[in-house]
PDB file of C-alpha atoms in Angstrom:
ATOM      1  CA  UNK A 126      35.239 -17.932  49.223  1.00 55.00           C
ATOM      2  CA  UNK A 127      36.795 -17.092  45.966  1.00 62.00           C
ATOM      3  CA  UNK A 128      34.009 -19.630  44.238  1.00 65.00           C
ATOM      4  CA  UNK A 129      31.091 -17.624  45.958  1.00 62.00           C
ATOM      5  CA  UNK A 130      32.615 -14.189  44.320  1.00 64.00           C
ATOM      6  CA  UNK A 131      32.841 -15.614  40.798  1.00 60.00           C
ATOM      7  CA  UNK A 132      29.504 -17.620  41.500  1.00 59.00           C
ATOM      8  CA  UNK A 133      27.953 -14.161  42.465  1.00 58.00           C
ATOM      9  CA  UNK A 134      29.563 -12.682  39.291  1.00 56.00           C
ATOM     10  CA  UNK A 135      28.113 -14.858  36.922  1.00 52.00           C
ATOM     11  CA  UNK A 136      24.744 -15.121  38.554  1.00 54.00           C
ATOM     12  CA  UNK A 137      24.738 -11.341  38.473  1.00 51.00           C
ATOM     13  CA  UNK A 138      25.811 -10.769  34.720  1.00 51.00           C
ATOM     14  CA  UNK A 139      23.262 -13.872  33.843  1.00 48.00           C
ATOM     15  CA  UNK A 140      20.577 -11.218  35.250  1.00 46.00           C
ATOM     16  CA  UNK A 141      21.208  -8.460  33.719  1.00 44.00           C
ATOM     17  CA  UNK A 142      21.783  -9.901  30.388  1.00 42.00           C
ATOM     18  CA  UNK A 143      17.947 -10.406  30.814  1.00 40.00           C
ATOM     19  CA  UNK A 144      16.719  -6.834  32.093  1.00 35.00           C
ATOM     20  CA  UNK A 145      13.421  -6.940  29.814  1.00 40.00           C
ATOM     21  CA  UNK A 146      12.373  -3.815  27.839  1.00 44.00           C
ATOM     22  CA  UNK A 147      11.901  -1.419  30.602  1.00 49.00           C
ATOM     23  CA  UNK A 148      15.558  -0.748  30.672  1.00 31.00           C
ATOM     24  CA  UNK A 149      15.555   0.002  27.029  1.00 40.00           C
ATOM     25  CA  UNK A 150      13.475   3.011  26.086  1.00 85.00           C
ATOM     26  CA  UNK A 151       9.613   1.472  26.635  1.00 92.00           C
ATOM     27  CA  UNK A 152       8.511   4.258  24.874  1.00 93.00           C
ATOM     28  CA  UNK A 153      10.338   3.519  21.397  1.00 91.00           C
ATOM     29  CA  UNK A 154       9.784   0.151  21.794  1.00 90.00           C
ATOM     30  CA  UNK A 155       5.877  -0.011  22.827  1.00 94.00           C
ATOM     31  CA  UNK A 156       4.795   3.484  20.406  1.00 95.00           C
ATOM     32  CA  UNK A 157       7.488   2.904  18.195  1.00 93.00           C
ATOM     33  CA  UNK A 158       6.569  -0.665  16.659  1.00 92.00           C
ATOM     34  CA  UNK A 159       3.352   1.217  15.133  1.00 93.00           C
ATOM     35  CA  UNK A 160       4.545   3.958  14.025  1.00 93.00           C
ATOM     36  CA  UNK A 161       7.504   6.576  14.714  1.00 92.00           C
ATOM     37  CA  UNK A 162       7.872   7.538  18.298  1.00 93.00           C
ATOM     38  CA  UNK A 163       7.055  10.818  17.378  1.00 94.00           C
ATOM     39  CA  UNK A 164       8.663  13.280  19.336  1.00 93.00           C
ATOM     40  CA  UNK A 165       6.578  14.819  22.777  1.00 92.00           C
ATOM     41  CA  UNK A 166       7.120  18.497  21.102  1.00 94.00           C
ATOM     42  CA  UNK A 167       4.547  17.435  18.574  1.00 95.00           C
ATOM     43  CA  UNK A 168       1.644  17.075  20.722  1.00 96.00           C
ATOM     44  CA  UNK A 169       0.537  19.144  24.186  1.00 95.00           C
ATOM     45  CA  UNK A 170       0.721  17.275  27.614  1.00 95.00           C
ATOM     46  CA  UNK A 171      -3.471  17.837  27.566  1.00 94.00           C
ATOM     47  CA  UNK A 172      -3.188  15.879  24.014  1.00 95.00           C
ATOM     48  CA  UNK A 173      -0.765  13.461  25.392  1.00 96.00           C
ATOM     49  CA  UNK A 174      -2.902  12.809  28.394  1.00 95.00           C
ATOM     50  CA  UNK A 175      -6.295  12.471  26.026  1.00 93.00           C
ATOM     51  CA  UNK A 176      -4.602   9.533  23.900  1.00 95.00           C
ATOM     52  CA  UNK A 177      -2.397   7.626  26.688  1.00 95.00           C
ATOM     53  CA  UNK A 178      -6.418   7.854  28.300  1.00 93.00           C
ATOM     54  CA  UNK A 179      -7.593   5.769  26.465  1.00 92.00           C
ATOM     55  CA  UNK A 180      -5.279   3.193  24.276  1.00 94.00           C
ATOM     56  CA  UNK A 181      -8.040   0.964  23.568  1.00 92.00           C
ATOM     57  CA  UNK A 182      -9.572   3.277  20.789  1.00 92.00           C
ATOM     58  CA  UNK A 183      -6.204   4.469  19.496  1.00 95.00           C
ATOM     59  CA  UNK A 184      -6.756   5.790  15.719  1.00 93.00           C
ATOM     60  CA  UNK A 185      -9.622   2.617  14.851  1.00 90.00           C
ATOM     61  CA  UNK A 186      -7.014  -0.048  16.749  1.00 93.00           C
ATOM     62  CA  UNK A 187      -6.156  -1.555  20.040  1.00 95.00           C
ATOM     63  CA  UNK A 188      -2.949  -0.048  21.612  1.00 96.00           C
ATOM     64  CA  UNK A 189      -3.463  -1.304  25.177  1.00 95.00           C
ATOM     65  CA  UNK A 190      -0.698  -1.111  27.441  1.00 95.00           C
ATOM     66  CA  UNK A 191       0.022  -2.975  30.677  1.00 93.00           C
ATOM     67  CA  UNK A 192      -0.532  -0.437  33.645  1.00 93.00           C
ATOM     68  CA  UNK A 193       3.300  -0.346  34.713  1.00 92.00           C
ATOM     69  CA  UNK A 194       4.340   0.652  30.798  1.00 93.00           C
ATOM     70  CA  UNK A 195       1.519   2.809  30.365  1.00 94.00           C
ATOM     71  CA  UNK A 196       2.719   4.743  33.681  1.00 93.00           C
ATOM     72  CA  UNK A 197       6.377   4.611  31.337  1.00 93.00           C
ATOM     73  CA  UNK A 198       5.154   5.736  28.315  1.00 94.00           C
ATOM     74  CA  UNK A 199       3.212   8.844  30.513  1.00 93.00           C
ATOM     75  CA  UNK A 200       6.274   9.691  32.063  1.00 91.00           C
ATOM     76  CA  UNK A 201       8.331   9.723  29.018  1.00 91.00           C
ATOM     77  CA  UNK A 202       5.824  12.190  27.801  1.00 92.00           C
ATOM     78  CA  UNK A 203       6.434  14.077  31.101  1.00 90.00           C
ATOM     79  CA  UNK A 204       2.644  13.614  31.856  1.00 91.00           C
ATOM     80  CA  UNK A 205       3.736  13.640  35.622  1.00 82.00           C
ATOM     81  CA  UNK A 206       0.306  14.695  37.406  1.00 84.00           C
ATOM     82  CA  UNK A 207      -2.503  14.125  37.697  1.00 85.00           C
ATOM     83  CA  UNK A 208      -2.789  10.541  37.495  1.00 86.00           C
ATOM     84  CA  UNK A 209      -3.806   9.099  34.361  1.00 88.00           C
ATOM     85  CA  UNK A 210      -7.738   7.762  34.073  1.00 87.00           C
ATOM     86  CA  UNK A 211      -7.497   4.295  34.817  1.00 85.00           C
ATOM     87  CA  UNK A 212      -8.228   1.906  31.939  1.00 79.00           C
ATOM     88  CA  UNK A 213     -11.494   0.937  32.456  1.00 73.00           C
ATOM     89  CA  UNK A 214     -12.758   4.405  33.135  1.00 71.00           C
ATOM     90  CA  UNK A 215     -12.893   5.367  29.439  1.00 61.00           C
ATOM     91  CA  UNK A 216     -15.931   3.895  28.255  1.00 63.00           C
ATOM     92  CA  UNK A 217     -16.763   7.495  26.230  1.00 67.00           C
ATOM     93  CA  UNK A 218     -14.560   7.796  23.171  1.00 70.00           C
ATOM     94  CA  UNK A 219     -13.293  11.429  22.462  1.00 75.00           C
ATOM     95  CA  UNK A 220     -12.035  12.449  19.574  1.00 87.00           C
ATOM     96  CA  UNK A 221      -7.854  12.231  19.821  1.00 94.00           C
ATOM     97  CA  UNK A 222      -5.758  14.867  18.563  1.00 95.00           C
ATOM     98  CA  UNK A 223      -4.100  14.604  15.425  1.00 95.00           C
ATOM     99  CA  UNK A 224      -0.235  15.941  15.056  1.00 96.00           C
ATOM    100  CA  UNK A 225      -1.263  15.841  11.540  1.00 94.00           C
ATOM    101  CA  UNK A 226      -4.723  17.792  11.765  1.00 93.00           C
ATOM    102  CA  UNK A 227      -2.388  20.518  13.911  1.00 94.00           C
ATOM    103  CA  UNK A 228      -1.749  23.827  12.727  1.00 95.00           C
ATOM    104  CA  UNK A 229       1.712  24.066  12.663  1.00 95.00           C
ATOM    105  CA  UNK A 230       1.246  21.224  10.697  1.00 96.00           C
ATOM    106  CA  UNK A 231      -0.813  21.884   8.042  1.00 96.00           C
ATOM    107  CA  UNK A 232       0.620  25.118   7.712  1.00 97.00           C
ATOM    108  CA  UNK A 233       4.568  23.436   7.425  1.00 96.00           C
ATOM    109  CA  UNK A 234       2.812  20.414   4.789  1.00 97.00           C
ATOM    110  CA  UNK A 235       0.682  23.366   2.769  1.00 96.00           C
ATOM    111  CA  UNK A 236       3.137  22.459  -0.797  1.00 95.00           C
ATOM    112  CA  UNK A 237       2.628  18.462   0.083  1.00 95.00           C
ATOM    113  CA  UNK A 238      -0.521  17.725  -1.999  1.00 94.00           C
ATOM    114  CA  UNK A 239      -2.630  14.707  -0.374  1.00 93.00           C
ATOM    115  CA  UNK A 240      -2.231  12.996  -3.493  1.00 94.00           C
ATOM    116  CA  UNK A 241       1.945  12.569  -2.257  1.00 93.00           C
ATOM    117  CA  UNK A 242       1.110  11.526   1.008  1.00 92.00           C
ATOM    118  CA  UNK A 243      -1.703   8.738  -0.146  1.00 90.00           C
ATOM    119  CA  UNK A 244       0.657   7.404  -2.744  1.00 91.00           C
ATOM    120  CA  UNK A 245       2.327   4.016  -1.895  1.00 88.00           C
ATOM    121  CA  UNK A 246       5.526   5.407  -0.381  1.00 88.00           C
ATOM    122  CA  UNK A 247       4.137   7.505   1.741  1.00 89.00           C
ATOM    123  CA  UNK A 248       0.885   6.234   2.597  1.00 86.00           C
ATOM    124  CA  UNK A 249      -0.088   8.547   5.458  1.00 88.00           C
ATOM    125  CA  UNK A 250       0.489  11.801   6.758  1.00 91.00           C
ATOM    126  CA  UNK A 251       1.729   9.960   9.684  1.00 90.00           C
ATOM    127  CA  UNK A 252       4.896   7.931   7.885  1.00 90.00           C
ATOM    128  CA  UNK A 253       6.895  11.264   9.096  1.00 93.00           C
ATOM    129  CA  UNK A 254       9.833   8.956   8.235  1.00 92.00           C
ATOM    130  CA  UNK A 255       8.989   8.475   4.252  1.00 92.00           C
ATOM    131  CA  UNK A 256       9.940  12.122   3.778  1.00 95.00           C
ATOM    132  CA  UNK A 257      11.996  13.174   6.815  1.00 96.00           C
ATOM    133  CA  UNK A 258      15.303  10.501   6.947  1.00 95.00           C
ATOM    134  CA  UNK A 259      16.092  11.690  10.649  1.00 95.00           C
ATOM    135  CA  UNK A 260      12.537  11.775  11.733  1.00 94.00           C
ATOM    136  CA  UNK A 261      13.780   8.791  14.066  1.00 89.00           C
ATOM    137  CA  UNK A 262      16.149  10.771  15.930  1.00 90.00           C
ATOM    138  CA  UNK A 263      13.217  14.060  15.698  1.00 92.00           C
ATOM    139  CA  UNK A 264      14.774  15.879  13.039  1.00 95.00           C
ATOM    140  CA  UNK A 265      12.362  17.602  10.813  1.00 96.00           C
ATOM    141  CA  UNK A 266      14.656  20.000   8.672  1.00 95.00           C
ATOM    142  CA  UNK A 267      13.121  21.475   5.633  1.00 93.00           C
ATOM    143  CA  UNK A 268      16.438  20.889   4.000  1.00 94.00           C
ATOM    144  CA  UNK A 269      16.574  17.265   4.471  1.00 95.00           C
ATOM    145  CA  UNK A 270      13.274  16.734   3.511  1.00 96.00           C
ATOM    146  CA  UNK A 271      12.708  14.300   0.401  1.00 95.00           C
ATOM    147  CA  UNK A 272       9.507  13.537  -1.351  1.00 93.00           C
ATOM    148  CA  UNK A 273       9.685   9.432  -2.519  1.00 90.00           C
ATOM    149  CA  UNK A 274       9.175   9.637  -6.373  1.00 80.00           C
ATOM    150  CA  UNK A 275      10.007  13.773  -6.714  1.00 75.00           C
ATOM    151  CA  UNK A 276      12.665  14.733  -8.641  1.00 65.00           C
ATOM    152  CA  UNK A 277      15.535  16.171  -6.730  1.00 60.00           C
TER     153      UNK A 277
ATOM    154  CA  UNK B 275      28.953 -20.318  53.572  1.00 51.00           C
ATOM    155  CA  UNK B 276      28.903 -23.266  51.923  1.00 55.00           C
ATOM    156  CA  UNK B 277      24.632 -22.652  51.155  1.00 59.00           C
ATOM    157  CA  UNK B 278      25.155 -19.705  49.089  1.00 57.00           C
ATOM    158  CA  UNK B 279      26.620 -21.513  46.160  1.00 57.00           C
ATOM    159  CA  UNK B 280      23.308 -23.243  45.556  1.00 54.00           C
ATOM    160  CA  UNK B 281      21.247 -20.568  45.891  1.00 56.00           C
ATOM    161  CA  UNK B 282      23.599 -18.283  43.771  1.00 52.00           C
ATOM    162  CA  UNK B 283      23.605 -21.416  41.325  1.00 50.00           C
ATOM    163  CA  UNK B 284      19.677 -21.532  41.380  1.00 50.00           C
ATOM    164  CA  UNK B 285      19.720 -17.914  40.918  1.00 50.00           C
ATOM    165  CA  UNK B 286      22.366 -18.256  38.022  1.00 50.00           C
ATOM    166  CA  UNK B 287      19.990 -21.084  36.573  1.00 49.00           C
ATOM    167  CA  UNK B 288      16.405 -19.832  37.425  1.00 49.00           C
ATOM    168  CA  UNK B 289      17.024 -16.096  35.570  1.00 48.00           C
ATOM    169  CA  UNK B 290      17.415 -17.373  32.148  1.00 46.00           C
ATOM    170  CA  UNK B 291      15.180 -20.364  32.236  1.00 48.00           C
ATOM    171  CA  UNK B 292      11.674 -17.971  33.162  1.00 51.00           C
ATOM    172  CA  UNK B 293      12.986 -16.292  29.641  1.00 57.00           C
ATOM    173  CA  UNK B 294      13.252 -19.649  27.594  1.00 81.00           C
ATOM    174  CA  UNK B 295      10.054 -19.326  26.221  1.00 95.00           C
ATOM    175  CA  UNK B 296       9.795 -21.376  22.096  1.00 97.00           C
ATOM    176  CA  UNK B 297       7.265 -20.946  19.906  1.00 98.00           C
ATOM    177  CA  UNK B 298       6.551 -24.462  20.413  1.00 98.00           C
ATOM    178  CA  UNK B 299       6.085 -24.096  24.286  1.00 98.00           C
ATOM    179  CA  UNK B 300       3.619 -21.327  23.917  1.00 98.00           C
ATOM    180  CA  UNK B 301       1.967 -23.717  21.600  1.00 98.00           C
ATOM    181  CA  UNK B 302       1.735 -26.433  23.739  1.00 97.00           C
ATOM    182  CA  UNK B 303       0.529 -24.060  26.434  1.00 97.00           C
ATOM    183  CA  UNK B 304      -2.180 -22.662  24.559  1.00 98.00           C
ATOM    184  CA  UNK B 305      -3.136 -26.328  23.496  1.00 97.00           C
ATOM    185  CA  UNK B 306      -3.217 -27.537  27.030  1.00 96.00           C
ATOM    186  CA  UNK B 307      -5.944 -24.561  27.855  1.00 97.00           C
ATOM    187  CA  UNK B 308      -7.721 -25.496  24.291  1.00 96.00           C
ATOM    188  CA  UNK B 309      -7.885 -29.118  25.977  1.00 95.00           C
ATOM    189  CA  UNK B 310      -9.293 -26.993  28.982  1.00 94.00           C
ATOM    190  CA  UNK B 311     -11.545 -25.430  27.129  1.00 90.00           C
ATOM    191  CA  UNK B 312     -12.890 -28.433  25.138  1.00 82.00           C
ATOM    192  CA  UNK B 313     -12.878 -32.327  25.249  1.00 79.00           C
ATOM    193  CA  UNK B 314     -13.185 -32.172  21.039  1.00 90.00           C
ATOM    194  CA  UNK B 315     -10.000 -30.058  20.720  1.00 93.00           C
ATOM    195  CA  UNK B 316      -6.758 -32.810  20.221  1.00 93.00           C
ATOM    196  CA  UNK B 317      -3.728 -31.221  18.574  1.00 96.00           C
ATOM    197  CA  UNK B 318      -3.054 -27.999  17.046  1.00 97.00           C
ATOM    198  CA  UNK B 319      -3.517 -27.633  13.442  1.00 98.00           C
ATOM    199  CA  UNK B 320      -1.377 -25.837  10.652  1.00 98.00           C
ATOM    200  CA  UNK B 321      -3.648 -26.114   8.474  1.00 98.00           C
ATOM    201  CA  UNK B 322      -6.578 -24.830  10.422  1.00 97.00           C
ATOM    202  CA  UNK B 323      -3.753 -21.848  11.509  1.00 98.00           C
ATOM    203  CA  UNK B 324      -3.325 -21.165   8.285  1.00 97.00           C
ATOM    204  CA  UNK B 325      -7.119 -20.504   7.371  1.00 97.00           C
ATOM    205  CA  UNK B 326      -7.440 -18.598  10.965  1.00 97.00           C
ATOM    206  CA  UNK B 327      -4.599 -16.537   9.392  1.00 97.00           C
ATOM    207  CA  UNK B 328      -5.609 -16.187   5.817  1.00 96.00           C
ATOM    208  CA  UNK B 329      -9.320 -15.446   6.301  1.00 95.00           C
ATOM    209  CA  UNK B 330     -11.015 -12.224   6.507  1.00 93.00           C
ATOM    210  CA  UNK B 331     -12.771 -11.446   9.361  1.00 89.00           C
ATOM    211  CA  UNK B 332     -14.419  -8.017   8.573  1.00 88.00           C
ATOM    212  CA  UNK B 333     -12.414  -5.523   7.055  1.00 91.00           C
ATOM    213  CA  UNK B 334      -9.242  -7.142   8.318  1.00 93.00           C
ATOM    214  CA  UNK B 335      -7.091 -10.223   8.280  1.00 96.00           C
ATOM    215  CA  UNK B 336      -4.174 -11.225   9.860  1.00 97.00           C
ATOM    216  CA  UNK B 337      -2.741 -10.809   6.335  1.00 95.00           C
ATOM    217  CA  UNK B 338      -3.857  -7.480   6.050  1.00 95.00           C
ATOM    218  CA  UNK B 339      -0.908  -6.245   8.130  1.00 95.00           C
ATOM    219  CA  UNK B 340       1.687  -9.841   8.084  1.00 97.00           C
ATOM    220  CA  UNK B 341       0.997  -9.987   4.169  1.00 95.00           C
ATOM    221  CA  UNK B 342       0.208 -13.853   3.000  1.00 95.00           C
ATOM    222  CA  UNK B 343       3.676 -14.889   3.353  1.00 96.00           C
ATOM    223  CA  UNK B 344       4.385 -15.254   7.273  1.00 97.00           C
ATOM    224  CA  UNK B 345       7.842 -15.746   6.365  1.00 97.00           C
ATOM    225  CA  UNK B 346       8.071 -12.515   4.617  1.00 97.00           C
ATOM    226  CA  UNK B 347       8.373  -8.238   6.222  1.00 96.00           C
ATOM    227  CA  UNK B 348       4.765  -7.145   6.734  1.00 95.00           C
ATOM    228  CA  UNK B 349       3.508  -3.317   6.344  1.00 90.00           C
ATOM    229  CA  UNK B 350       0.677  -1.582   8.971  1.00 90.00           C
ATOM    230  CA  UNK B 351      -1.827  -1.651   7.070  1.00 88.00           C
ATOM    231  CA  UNK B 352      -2.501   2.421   8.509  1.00 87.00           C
ATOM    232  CA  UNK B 353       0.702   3.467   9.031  1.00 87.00           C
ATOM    233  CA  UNK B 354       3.152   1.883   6.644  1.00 84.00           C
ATOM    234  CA  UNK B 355       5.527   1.243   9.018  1.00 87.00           C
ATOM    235  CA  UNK B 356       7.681  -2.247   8.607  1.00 89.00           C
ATOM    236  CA  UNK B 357       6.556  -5.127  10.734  1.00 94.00           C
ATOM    237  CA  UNK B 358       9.476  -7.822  10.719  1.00 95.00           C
ATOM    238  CA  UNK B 359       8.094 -11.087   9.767  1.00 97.00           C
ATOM    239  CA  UNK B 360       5.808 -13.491  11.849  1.00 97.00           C
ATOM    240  CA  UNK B 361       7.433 -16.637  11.055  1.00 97.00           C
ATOM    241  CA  UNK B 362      10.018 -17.807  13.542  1.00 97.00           C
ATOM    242  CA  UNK B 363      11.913 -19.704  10.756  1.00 97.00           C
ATOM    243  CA  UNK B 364      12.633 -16.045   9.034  1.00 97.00           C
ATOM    244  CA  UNK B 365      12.634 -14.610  12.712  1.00 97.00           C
ATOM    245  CA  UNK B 366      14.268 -15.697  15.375  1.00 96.00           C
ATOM    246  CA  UNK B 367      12.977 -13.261  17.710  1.00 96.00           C
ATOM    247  CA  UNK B 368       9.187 -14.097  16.990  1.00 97.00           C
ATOM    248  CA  UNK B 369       6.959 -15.871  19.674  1.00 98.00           C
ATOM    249  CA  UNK B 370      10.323 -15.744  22.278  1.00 97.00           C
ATOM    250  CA  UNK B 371       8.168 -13.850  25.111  1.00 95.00           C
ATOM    251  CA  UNK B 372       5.080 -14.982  26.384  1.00 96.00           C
ATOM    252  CA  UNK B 373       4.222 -11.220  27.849  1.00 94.00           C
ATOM    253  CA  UNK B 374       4.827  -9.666  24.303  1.00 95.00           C
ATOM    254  CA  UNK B 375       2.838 -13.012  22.581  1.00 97.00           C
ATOM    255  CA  UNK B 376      -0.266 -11.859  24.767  1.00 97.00           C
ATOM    256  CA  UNK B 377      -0.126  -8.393  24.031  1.00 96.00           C
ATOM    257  CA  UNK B 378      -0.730  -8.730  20.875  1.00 97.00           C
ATOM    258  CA  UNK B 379      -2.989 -11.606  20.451  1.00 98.00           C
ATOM    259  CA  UNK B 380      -4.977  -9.582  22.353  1.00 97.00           C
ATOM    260  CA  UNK B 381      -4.686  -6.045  20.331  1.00 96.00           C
ATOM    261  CA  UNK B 382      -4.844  -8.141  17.002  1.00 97.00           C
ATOM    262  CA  UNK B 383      -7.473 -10.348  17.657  1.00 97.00           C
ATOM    263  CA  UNK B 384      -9.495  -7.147  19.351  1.00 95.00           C
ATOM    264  CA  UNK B 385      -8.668  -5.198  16.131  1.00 94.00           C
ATOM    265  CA  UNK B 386      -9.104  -8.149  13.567  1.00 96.00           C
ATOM    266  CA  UNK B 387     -11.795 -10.483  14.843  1.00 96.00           C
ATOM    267  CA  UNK B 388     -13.567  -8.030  17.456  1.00 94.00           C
ATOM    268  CA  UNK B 389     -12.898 -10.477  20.204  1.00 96.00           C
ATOM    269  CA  UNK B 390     -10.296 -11.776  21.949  1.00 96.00           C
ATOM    270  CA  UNK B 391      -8.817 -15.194  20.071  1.00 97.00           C
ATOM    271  CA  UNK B 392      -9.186 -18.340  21.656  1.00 97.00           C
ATOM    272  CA  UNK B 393      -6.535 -20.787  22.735  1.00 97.00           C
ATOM    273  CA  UNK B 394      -7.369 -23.232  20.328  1.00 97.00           C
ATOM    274  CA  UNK B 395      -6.935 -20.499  17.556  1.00 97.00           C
ATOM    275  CA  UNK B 396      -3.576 -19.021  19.277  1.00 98.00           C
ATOM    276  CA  UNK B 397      -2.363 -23.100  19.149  1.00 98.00           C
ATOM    277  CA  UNK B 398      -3.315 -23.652  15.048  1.00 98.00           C
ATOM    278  CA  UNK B 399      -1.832 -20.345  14.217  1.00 98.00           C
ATOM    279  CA  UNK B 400       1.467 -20.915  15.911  1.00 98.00           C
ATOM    280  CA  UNK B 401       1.424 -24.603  14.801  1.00 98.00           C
ATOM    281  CA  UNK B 402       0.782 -22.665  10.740  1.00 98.00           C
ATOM    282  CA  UNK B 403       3.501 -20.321  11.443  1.00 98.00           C
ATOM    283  CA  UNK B 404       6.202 -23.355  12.720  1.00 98.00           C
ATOM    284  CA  UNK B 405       5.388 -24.839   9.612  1.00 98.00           C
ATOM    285  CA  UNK B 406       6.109 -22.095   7.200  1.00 97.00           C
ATOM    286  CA  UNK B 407       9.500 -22.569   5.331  1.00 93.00           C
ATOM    287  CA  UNK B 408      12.542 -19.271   5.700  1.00 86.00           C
ATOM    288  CA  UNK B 409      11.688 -18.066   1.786  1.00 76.00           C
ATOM    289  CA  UNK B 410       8.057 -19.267   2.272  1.00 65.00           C
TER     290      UNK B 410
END
């Protein structure tokens, strides 16, 4: 009896040691290999919705999901209804949103000239991280904010 | 009674072997559906991986992104974010789940070659990357 209860124990911890990725967060795992896992404040759900769409033509590369993590990553994004268009239904590319082409945005980046955010530290508007150190964690503060290669 | 301790042995056993996935048992999978494929194709080749891996293929290469040192960190070639490296000799995590393998041979080979790869390609690039050196 005693040998089925440890026997159960082990067989038990043996499983869980091997939950795959869906425990962890499948949203910093699948978005965030790319590129940061940029915060769902930075986008609208209709944005959200228009990219998670279609994740075959994501910004000139493939980001294709499997259907169960692509339901994750919408829910993560509180994209809760209606139903997303199923995969095959976006033949028609539309134009994605941009965080970077936002207003807010430009508007907060108006003293960052293009020729900092092409240079080889930076590389693209999008490497929030190369100028933000808690960008990870979706901390933005002006105060922490520094510019590879600018003086202090 | 006495039948649950097999079956909570099996279970015990079963759980980590569907997760013992090598680089070289994805190789010899995708060599056994190259085989499939095609009487002509015999055994994977590094050095036919490393051209695959190497070569441009439009405006892209697998190098473009996994720099020409497998062993070493790559950079997206859009987004500058780190990729850790390809080789499993410098990473011990790389080609350990078949699920993750296939998404991105697909993704890659979609973005790079404008097709999906075949097996015979997936089996010389893995047998290339096996063969690259921690350091490279």
């Amino acid at each position: 009896m005693r040998a089925i209860r440890i026997l159960a124990t082990v067989a038990l911890a043996i499983a869980t040691s091997h939950v795959p990725a869906q425990a962890a967060d499948t949203y910093a795992e699948e978005c965030g290999a790319c590129h940061l896992a940029y915060p769902s404040r930075l986008l609208t759900a209709p944005e959200w919705r228009r990219i998670l769409d279609d994740l075959e033509h994501h910004y000139g590369v493939d980001a294709t999901l499997d259907e169960p993590t692509r339901q994750a990553v919408a829910q993560r994004l509180g994209l809760t209804s209606p139903a997303l268009k199923s995969p095959a239904a976006s033949t028609t590319q539309v134009t994605l949103p941009r965080i970077t082409t936002s207003r807010w945005f430009v508007d907060e980046h108006d003293d960052v000239s293009a020729a900092t955010f092409r240079s080889p530290a930076v590389r693209s508007a999008a490497n929030c991280a190369a100028c933000h150190p808690s960008a990870a964690r979706g901390e933005f503060d002006e105060d922490d904010v520094r510019i590879p290669g600018a003086r202090p | 009674m006495r039948r649950m301790i097999p079956a909570l042995l099996t279970a015990a056993l079963a759980v980590p072997t569907a997760h013992a996935v090598t680089p070289e048992s994805l190789m010899q999978g995708y060599t056994a559906e190259a085989r499939g494929n095609a009487s002509t194709f015999d055994a994977p080749s590094a050095s036919l991986g490393q051209q695959f891996f190497a070569k441009k293929h439009g405006e892209w290469s697998c190098s473009s992104c996994h720099t020409s040192n497998p062993a070493a960190p790559g950079r997206h070639a859009v987004t500058g974010k780190p990729i850790a490296p390809l080789a499993p000799a410098a990473n011990p995590k790389s080609f350990r789940d078949a699920a993750r393998v296939e998404k991105w041979f697909k993704r890659n080979c979609n973005d790079t070659l404008d097709r999906p790869c075949t097996a015979a390609e997936k089996a010389d690039l893995i047998a290339y990357l096996l063969s690259v050196q921690k350091g490279g």
